[in-house]
Amino acid sequence: SNSCILINKPLGVEEAIALRDTSRREHKEAPVFLCIECGEPVLPHKSSSYGAAHFEHRSQNPECKLSAPARQ
């Protein structure tokens, strides 16, 4: 997914990455980003050779269609 929920408002992945990086630089607790589908915590990931910037669930949620299946 390329968006999440932060304080009941939608937020894009690039904005989330910027907020996360700012909180790290300032030694503050990172914001809690939530899945737009199931409301479970997600983490923003920068784009890389593996793919575009996106969010991943902190813990796999088999009930959510946006949660990646567990890697075997």
C-alpha positions in Angstrom: 0.0 0.0 0.0 1.2 3.6 -0.6 -0.9 5.3 2.1 -1.7 4.8 5.8 -3.7 6.5 8.6 -2.0 8.8 11.1 -4.2 10.5 13.7 -7.4 9.6 11.8 -6.2 11.1 8.5 -4.7 9.5 5.4 -1.0 10.0 4.8 1.2 9.1 1.8 4.2 6.9 2.1 6.7 9.6 1.3 5.2 11.9 4.0 5.4 9.0 6.5 9.0 8.3 5.7 9.8 12.0 6.2 8.1 12.1 9.6 9.8 8.9 10.6 13.2 10.2 9.6 12.6 13.5 11.4 11.6 11.8 14.6 14.8 9.6 14.4 17.0 12.7 13.9 15.3 14.5 16.8 15.5 11.3 19.0 11.8 11.3 19.4 9.3 8.4 19.3 8.2 7.6 15.8 4.6 8.2 14.9 2.3 5.2 14.8 1.2 4.6 11.3 -1.9 2.4 10.8 -3.1 0.3 7.9 -5.9 1.9 5.8 -7.6 -1.5 5.6 -7.4 -3.1 9.0 -6.0 -0.4 11.4 -3.1 -2.5 12.5 0.4 -0.8 12.8 2.5 -0.5 9.6 6.0 0.7 8.8 7.0 2.8 5.9 9.8 1.5 3.6 11.8 3.6 1.2 11.9 2.7 -2.5 14.8 0.4 -3.4 15.9 -2.1 -6.1 13.2 -4.3 -4.5 10.3 -2.0 -5.4 8.5 1.3 -4.8 8.1 2.9 -1.4 5.4 1.2 0.5 4.0 0.2 3.9 4.3 -3.2 5.5 2.5 -4.5 8.5 4.6 -4.8 11.7 3.0 -8.2 12.2 1.4 -10.2 9.5 -2.4 -10.0 9.5 -3.9 -12.8 7.4 -7.3 -11.1 7.7 -6.1 -8.0 5.8 -5.8 -8.1 2.0 -2.9 -5.5 2.2 -0.8 -7.6 4.5 2.0 -9.5 2.7 2.0 -13.3 3.2 4.7 -14.6 5.5 7.9 -15.3 3.8 8.8 -19.0 3.8 
